[in-house]
């Protein structure tokens, strides 16, 4: 897991067994890309959220030294609950830190403050860096896949969690 996100794909992967051959994995609702990162195939990820796409593109181009620097920066600033906005780093780096260290992502981010109990998943990210080079990231609606589909694609659809509470239970509407 490169960063925390509101989806629950990581739990689903423990129960998923794919017995069909495929050439490329596709996640049209990318989020943290749990499925793409769980396979050894090349990947295509699509997300409508520009912050998520920017995080992925940052992670595709970052270095181990830069990730370690960000982790040190977080550790140095989280005891005072510093705002991620106040850190002198790129916007994509701020979003990467915010998603992991500024509260839980449950459909929307509610805080920019660093919290002492959260840490950047730097070691997991470093392990995933080589895999990221085989994943193409696109900004747009899931339907964008239709113009990028290839023979041999396996599409993993885990749609956005709209109208759910933090435990992903559908909210009822009383009439």
PDB file of C-alpha atoms in Angstrom:
ATOM      1  CA  UNK A   1       0.000   0.000   0.000  1.00  0.00           C
ATOM      2  CA  UNK A   2       1.523   3.295  -1.094  1.00  0.00           C
ATOM      3  CA  UNK A   3      -1.034   5.441   0.690  1.00  0.00           C
ATOM      4  CA  UNK A   4      -4.268   5.070   2.618  1.00  0.00           C
ATOM      5  CA  UNK A   5      -7.472   5.583   0.707  1.00  0.00           C
ATOM      6  CA  UNK A   6     -11.178   5.195   1.313  1.00  0.00           C
ATOM      7  CA  UNK A   7     -11.583   2.010  -0.719  1.00  0.00           C
ATOM      8  CA  UNK A   8     -11.385  -1.477   0.681  1.00  0.00           C
ATOM      9  CA  UNK A   9      -9.623  -3.318  -2.155  1.00  0.00           C
ATOM     10  CA  UNK A  10      -6.777  -4.546   0.026  1.00  0.00           C
ATOM     11  CA  UNK A  11      -9.225  -6.706   2.022  1.00  0.00           C
ATOM     12  CA  UNK A  12     -10.842  -7.996  -1.178  1.00  0.00           C
ATOM     13  CA  UNK A  13      -7.515  -9.136  -2.593  1.00  0.00           C
ATOM     14  CA  UNK A  14      -7.156 -11.751   0.138  1.00  0.00           C
ATOM     15  CA  UNK A  15     -10.218 -13.507  -1.309  1.00  0.00           C
ATOM     16  CA  UNK A  16      -9.533 -12.923  -4.996  1.00  0.00           C
ATOM     17  CA  UNK A  17      -8.159 -15.702  -7.177  1.00  0.00           C
ATOM     18  CA  UNK A  18      -7.817 -15.054 -10.890  1.00  0.00           C
ATOM     19  CA  UNK A  19      -7.507 -18.203 -12.968  1.00  0.00           C
ATOM     20  CA  UNK A  20      -7.672 -16.592 -16.392  1.00  0.00           C
ATOM     21  CA  UNK A  21      -4.635 -15.382 -18.309  1.00  0.00           C
ATOM     22  CA  UNK A  22      -4.340 -11.662 -18.873  1.00  0.00           C
ATOM     23  CA  UNK A  23      -1.709  -9.254 -20.186  1.00  0.00           C
ATOM     24  CA  UNK A  24      -2.503  -6.006 -18.366  1.00  0.00           C
ATOM     25  CA  UNK A  25      -4.322  -5.116 -15.151  1.00  0.00           C
ATOM     26  CA  UNK A  26      -6.648  -2.106 -15.250  1.00  0.00           C
ATOM     27  CA  UNK A  27      -8.187  -0.144 -12.369  1.00  0.00           C
ATOM     28  CA  UNK A  28     -10.611   2.479 -13.682  1.00  0.00           C
ATOM     29  CA  UNK A  29     -11.207   3.691 -10.085  1.00  0.00           C
ATOM     30  CA  UNK A  30      -7.540   3.810  -9.126  1.00  0.00           C
ATOM     31  CA  UNK A  31      -7.351   5.202  -5.598  1.00  0.00           C
ATOM     32  CA  UNK A  32      -4.399   3.504  -3.901  1.00  0.00           C
ATOM     33  CA  UNK A  33      -4.105   0.962  -6.727  1.00  0.00           C
ATOM     34  CA  UNK A  34      -4.192  -2.078  -4.463  1.00  0.00           C
ATOM     35  CA  UNK A  35      -5.042  -4.429  -7.327  1.00  0.00           C
ATOM     36  CA  UNK A  36      -2.446  -3.015  -9.735  1.00  0.00           C
ATOM     37  CA  UNK A  37       0.245  -3.333  -7.110  1.00  0.00           C
ATOM     38  CA  UNK A  38      -0.736  -6.901  -6.277  1.00  0.00           C
ATOM     39  CA  UNK A  39      -0.043  -8.241  -9.764  1.00  0.00           C
ATOM     40  CA  UNK A  40       3.159  -8.717 -11.724  1.00  0.00           C
ATOM     41  CA  UNK A  41       1.485  -7.528 -14.943  1.00  0.00           C
ATOM     42  CA  UNK A  42       1.758  -4.046 -16.461  1.00  0.00           C
ATOM     43  CA  UNK A  43      -1.071  -1.770 -15.404  1.00  0.00           C
ATOM     44  CA  UNK A  44      -3.351   1.099 -16.302  1.00  0.00           C
ATOM     45  CA  UNK A  45      -4.929   3.220 -13.590  1.00  0.00           C
ATOM     46  CA  UNK A  46      -7.570   5.891 -14.105  1.00  0.00           C
ATOM     47  CA  UNK A  47      -8.881   8.281 -11.480  1.00  0.00           C
ATOM     48  CA  UNK A  48     -11.073  11.354 -11.595  1.00  0.00           C
ATOM     49  CA  UNK A  49      -9.340  12.939  -8.592  1.00  0.00           C
ATOM     50  CA  UNK A  50      -6.400  15.082  -9.794  1.00  0.00           C
ATOM     51  CA  UNK A  51      -4.752  14.871  -6.363  1.00  0.00           C
ATOM     52  CA  UNK A  52      -4.638  11.075  -6.577  1.00  0.00           C
ATOM     53  CA  UNK A  53      -3.227  11.185 -10.109  1.00  0.00           C
ATOM     54  CA  UNK A  54      -0.609  13.739  -8.999  1.00  0.00           C
ATOM     55  CA  UNK A  55       0.420  11.520  -6.076  1.00  0.00           C
ATOM     56  CA  UNK A  56       0.857   8.553  -8.408  1.00  0.00           C
ATOM     57  CA  UNK A  57       2.892  10.598 -10.886  1.00  0.00           C
ATOM     58  CA  UNK A  58       5.054  11.915  -8.051  1.00  0.00           C
ATOM     59  CA  UNK A  59       5.629   8.366  -6.788  1.00  0.00           C
ATOM     60  CA  UNK A  60       6.543   7.191 -10.287  1.00  0.00           C
ATOM     61  CA  UNK A  61       9.349   9.776 -10.460  1.00  0.00           C
ATOM     62  CA  UNK A  62      10.538  10.110  -6.873  1.00  0.00           C
ATOM     63  CA  UNK A  63      13.694   8.680  -5.337  1.00  0.00           C
ATOM     64  CA  UNK A  64      14.351   6.705  -2.187  1.00  0.00           C
ATOM     65  CA  UNK A  65      16.291   9.667  -0.787  1.00  0.00           C
ATOM     66  CA  UNK A  66      13.327  11.961  -1.351  1.00  0.00           C
ATOM     67  CA  UNK A  67      10.901   9.567   0.346  1.00  0.00           C
ATOM     68  CA  UNK A  68      13.224   9.235   3.327  1.00  0.00           C
ATOM     69  CA  UNK A  69      13.495  13.036   3.492  1.00  0.00           C
ATOM     70  CA  UNK A  70       9.683  13.321   3.541  1.00  0.00           C
ATOM     71  CA  UNK A  71       9.470  10.753   6.342  1.00  0.00           C
ATOM     72  CA  UNK A  72      12.026  12.722   8.387  1.00  0.00           C
ATOM     73  CA  UNK A  73      10.114  15.937   7.695  1.00  0.00           C
ATOM     74  CA  UNK A  74       6.891  14.359   8.961  1.00  0.00           C
ATOM     75  CA  UNK A  75       8.541  12.961  12.098  1.00  0.00           C
ATOM     76  CA  UNK A  76      10.106  16.339  12.854  1.00  0.00           C
ATOM     77  CA  UNK A  77       6.836  18.261  12.462  1.00  0.00           C
ATOM     78  CA  UNK A  78       4.073  15.977  13.699  1.00  0.00           C
ATOM     79  CA  UNK A  79       4.511  16.513  17.445  1.00  0.00           C
ATOM     80  CA  UNK A  80       3.301  20.086  16.972  1.00  0.00           C
ATOM     81  CA  UNK A  81       0.481  18.997  14.613  1.00  0.00           C
ATOM     82  CA  UNK A  82       1.984  21.172  11.894  1.00  0.00           C
ATOM     83  CA  UNK A  83      -0.166  21.847   8.857  1.00  0.00           C
ATOM     84  CA  UNK A  84       1.023  19.990   5.776  1.00  0.00           C
ATOM     85  CA  UNK A  85       0.291  23.227   3.874  1.00  0.00           C
ATOM     86  CA  UNK A  86       3.186  24.875   5.743  1.00  0.00           C
ATOM     87  CA  UNK A  87       5.813  22.383   4.539  1.00  0.00           C
ATOM     88  CA  UNK A  88       8.138  23.603   1.791  1.00  0.00           C
ATOM     89  CA  UNK A  89       7.534  20.719  -0.636  1.00  0.00           C
ATOM     90  CA  UNK A  90       5.602  20.108  -3.854  1.00  0.00           C
ATOM     91  CA  UNK A  91       1.805  19.897  -3.927  1.00  0.00           C
ATOM     92  CA  UNK A  92       1.921  16.184  -4.799  1.00  0.00           C
ATOM     93  CA  UNK A  93       4.243  15.520  -1.846  1.00  0.00           C
ATOM     94  CA  UNK A  94       1.875  17.462   0.414  1.00  0.00           C
ATOM     95  CA  UNK A  95      -1.044  15.305  -0.752  1.00  0.00           C
ATOM     96  CA  UNK A  96       0.961  12.099  -0.238  1.00  0.00           C
ATOM     97  CA  UNK A  97       1.725  13.176   3.327  1.00  0.00           C
ATOM     98  CA  UNK A  98      -1.796  14.487   3.924  1.00  0.00           C
ATOM     99  CA  UNK A  99      -3.489  11.230   2.936  1.00  0.00           C
ATOM    100  CA  UNK A 100      -1.192   9.209   5.189  1.00  0.00           C
ATOM    101  CA  UNK A 101      -0.603  11.495   8.154  1.00  0.00           C
ATOM    102  CA  UNK A 102      -3.414  14.024   8.437  1.00  0.00           C
ATOM    103  CA  UNK A 103      -6.372  11.885   9.371  1.00  0.00           C
ATOM    104  CA  UNK A 104      -8.393   9.160   7.798  1.00  0.00           C
ATOM    105  CA  UNK A 105      -9.586   9.463   4.220  1.00  0.00           C
ATOM    106  CA  UNK A 106     -13.308   8.633   4.224  1.00  0.00           C
ATOM    107  CA  UNK A 107     -14.586  10.159   1.028  1.00  0.00           C
ATOM    108  CA  UNK A 108     -12.996  13.519   1.697  1.00  0.00           C
ATOM    109  CA  UNK A 109      -9.974  14.819   3.509  1.00  0.00           C
ATOM    110  CA  UNK A 110     -10.901  16.744   6.605  1.00  0.00           C
ATOM    111  CA  UNK A 111      -7.572  17.985   7.893  1.00  0.00           C
ATOM    112  CA  UNK A 112      -4.165  19.224   6.864  1.00  0.00           C
ATOM    113  CA  UNK A 113      -2.646  18.753  10.338  1.00  0.00           C
ATOM    114  CA  UNK A 114      -0.012  16.079  10.908  1.00  0.00           C
ATOM    115  CA  UNK A 115      -1.025  13.616  13.607  1.00  0.00           C
ATOM    116  CA  UNK A 116       1.553  11.871  15.809  1.00  0.00           C
ATOM    117  CA  UNK A 117       0.016   8.409  15.423  1.00  0.00           C
ATOM    118  CA  UNK A 118       0.418   8.352  11.612  1.00  0.00           C
ATOM    119  CA  UNK A 119       3.567   7.609   9.625  1.00  0.00           C
ATOM    120  CA  UNK A 120       4.429   7.622   5.947  1.00  0.00           C
ATOM    121  CA  UNK A 121       4.517   4.098   4.479  1.00  0.00           C
ATOM    122  CA  UNK A 122       7.977   4.812   3.059  1.00  0.00           C
ATOM    123  CA  UNK A 123       9.307   1.251   3.242  1.00  0.00           C
ATOM    124  CA  UNK A 124       6.249  -0.138   1.441  1.00  0.00           C
ATOM    125  CA  UNK A 125       6.518   2.653  -1.122  1.00  0.00           C
ATOM    126  CA  UNK A 126      10.204   1.929  -1.752  1.00  0.00           C
ATOM    127  CA  UNK A 127       9.393  -1.737  -2.378  1.00  0.00           C
ATOM    128  CA  UNK A 128       6.731  -0.701  -4.912  1.00  0.00           C
ATOM    129  CA  UNK A 129       8.870   1.844  -6.819  1.00  0.00           C
ATOM    130  CA  UNK A 130      10.020  -0.598  -9.550  1.00  0.00           C
ATOM    131  CA  UNK A 131       6.439  -1.806 -10.120  1.00  0.00           C
ATOM    132  CA  UNK A 132       5.243   1.786 -10.575  1.00  0.00           C
ATOM    133  CA  UNK A 133       7.273   2.067 -13.776  1.00  0.00           C
ATOM    134  CA  UNK A 134       4.955  -0.498 -15.420  1.00  0.00           C
ATOM    135  CA  UNK A 135       1.771   1.398 -14.546  1.00  0.00           C
ATOM    136  CA  UNK A 136       0.296   4.095 -16.772  1.00  0.00           C
ATOM    137  CA  UNK A 137      -1.793   6.680 -14.907  1.00  0.00           C
ATOM    138  CA  UNK A 138      -4.594   8.701 -16.511  1.00  0.00           C
ATOM    139  CA  UNK A 139      -6.757  11.510 -15.159  1.00  0.00           C
ATOM    140  CA  UNK A 140     -10.404  11.160 -16.054  1.00  0.00           C
ATOM    141  CA  UNK A 141     -13.676   9.298 -15.772  1.00  0.00           C
ATOM    142  CA  UNK A 142     -13.620   5.493 -15.666  1.00  0.00           C
ATOM    143  CA  UNK A 143     -15.129   5.534 -19.167  1.00  0.00           C
ATOM    144  CA  UNK A 144     -11.778   6.871 -20.422  1.00  0.00           C
ATOM    145  CA  UNK A 145     -10.714   3.228 -20.419  1.00  0.00           C
ATOM    146  CA  UNK A 146     -12.845   2.624 -23.521  1.00  0.00           C
ATOM    147  CA  UNK A 147     -10.365   4.615 -25.614  1.00  0.00           C
ATOM    148  CA  UNK A 148      -7.352   2.871 -24.005  1.00  0.00           C
ATOM    149  CA  UNK A 149      -8.478  -0.751 -23.911  1.00  0.00           C
ATOM    150  CA  UNK A 150      -6.240  -3.526 -25.238  1.00  0.00           C
ATOM    151  CA  UNK A 151      -6.664  -7.195 -25.913  1.00  0.00           C
ATOM    152  CA  UNK A 152      -5.812  -9.191 -22.808  1.00  0.00           C
ATOM    153  CA  UNK A 153      -6.888  -6.547 -20.272  1.00  0.00           C
ATOM    154  CA  UNK A 154      -8.310  -7.619 -16.933  1.00  0.00           C
ATOM    155  CA  UNK A 155     -10.406  -4.788 -15.499  1.00  0.00           C
ATOM    156  CA  UNK A 156     -10.797  -4.676 -11.727  1.00  0.00           C
ATOM    157  CA  UNK A 157     -13.780  -2.509 -10.851  1.00  0.00           C
ATOM    158  CA  UNK A 158     -14.140  -1.285  -7.326  1.00  0.00           C
ATOM    159  CA  UNK A 159     -16.382   1.768  -7.695  1.00  0.00           C
ATOM    160  CA  UNK A 160     -16.149   4.885  -5.519  1.00  0.00           C
ATOM    161  CA  UNK A 161     -17.705   4.707  -2.082  1.00  0.00           C
ATOM    162  CA  UNK A 162     -20.449   7.281  -2.466  1.00  0.00           C
ATOM    163  CA  UNK A 163     -23.004   7.801   0.324  1.00  0.00           C
ATOM    164  CA  UNK A 164     -21.225   5.534   2.770  1.00  0.00           C
ATOM    165  CA  UNK A 165     -20.083   5.983   6.332  1.00  0.00           C
ATOM    166  CA  UNK A 166     -16.488   5.288   7.448  1.00  0.00           C
ATOM    167  CA  UNK A 167     -17.248   1.554   7.693  1.00  0.00           C
ATOM    168  CA  UNK A 168     -18.538   1.475   4.104  1.00  0.00           C
ATOM    169  CA  UNK A 169     -22.125   0.764   5.039  1.00  0.00           C
ATOM    170  CA  UNK A 170     -24.666   2.225   2.645  1.00  0.00           C
ATOM    171  CA  UNK A 171     -26.583   5.050   4.299  1.00  0.00           C
ATOM    172  CA  UNK A 172     -30.310   4.693   4.105  1.00  0.00           C
ATOM    173  CA  UNK A 173     -32.634   7.527   3.305  1.00  0.00           C
ATOM    174  CA  UNK A 174     -35.838   7.641   5.291  1.00  0.00           C
ATOM    175  CA  UNK A 175     -38.910   8.809   3.444  1.00  0.00           C
TER     176      UNK A 175
END
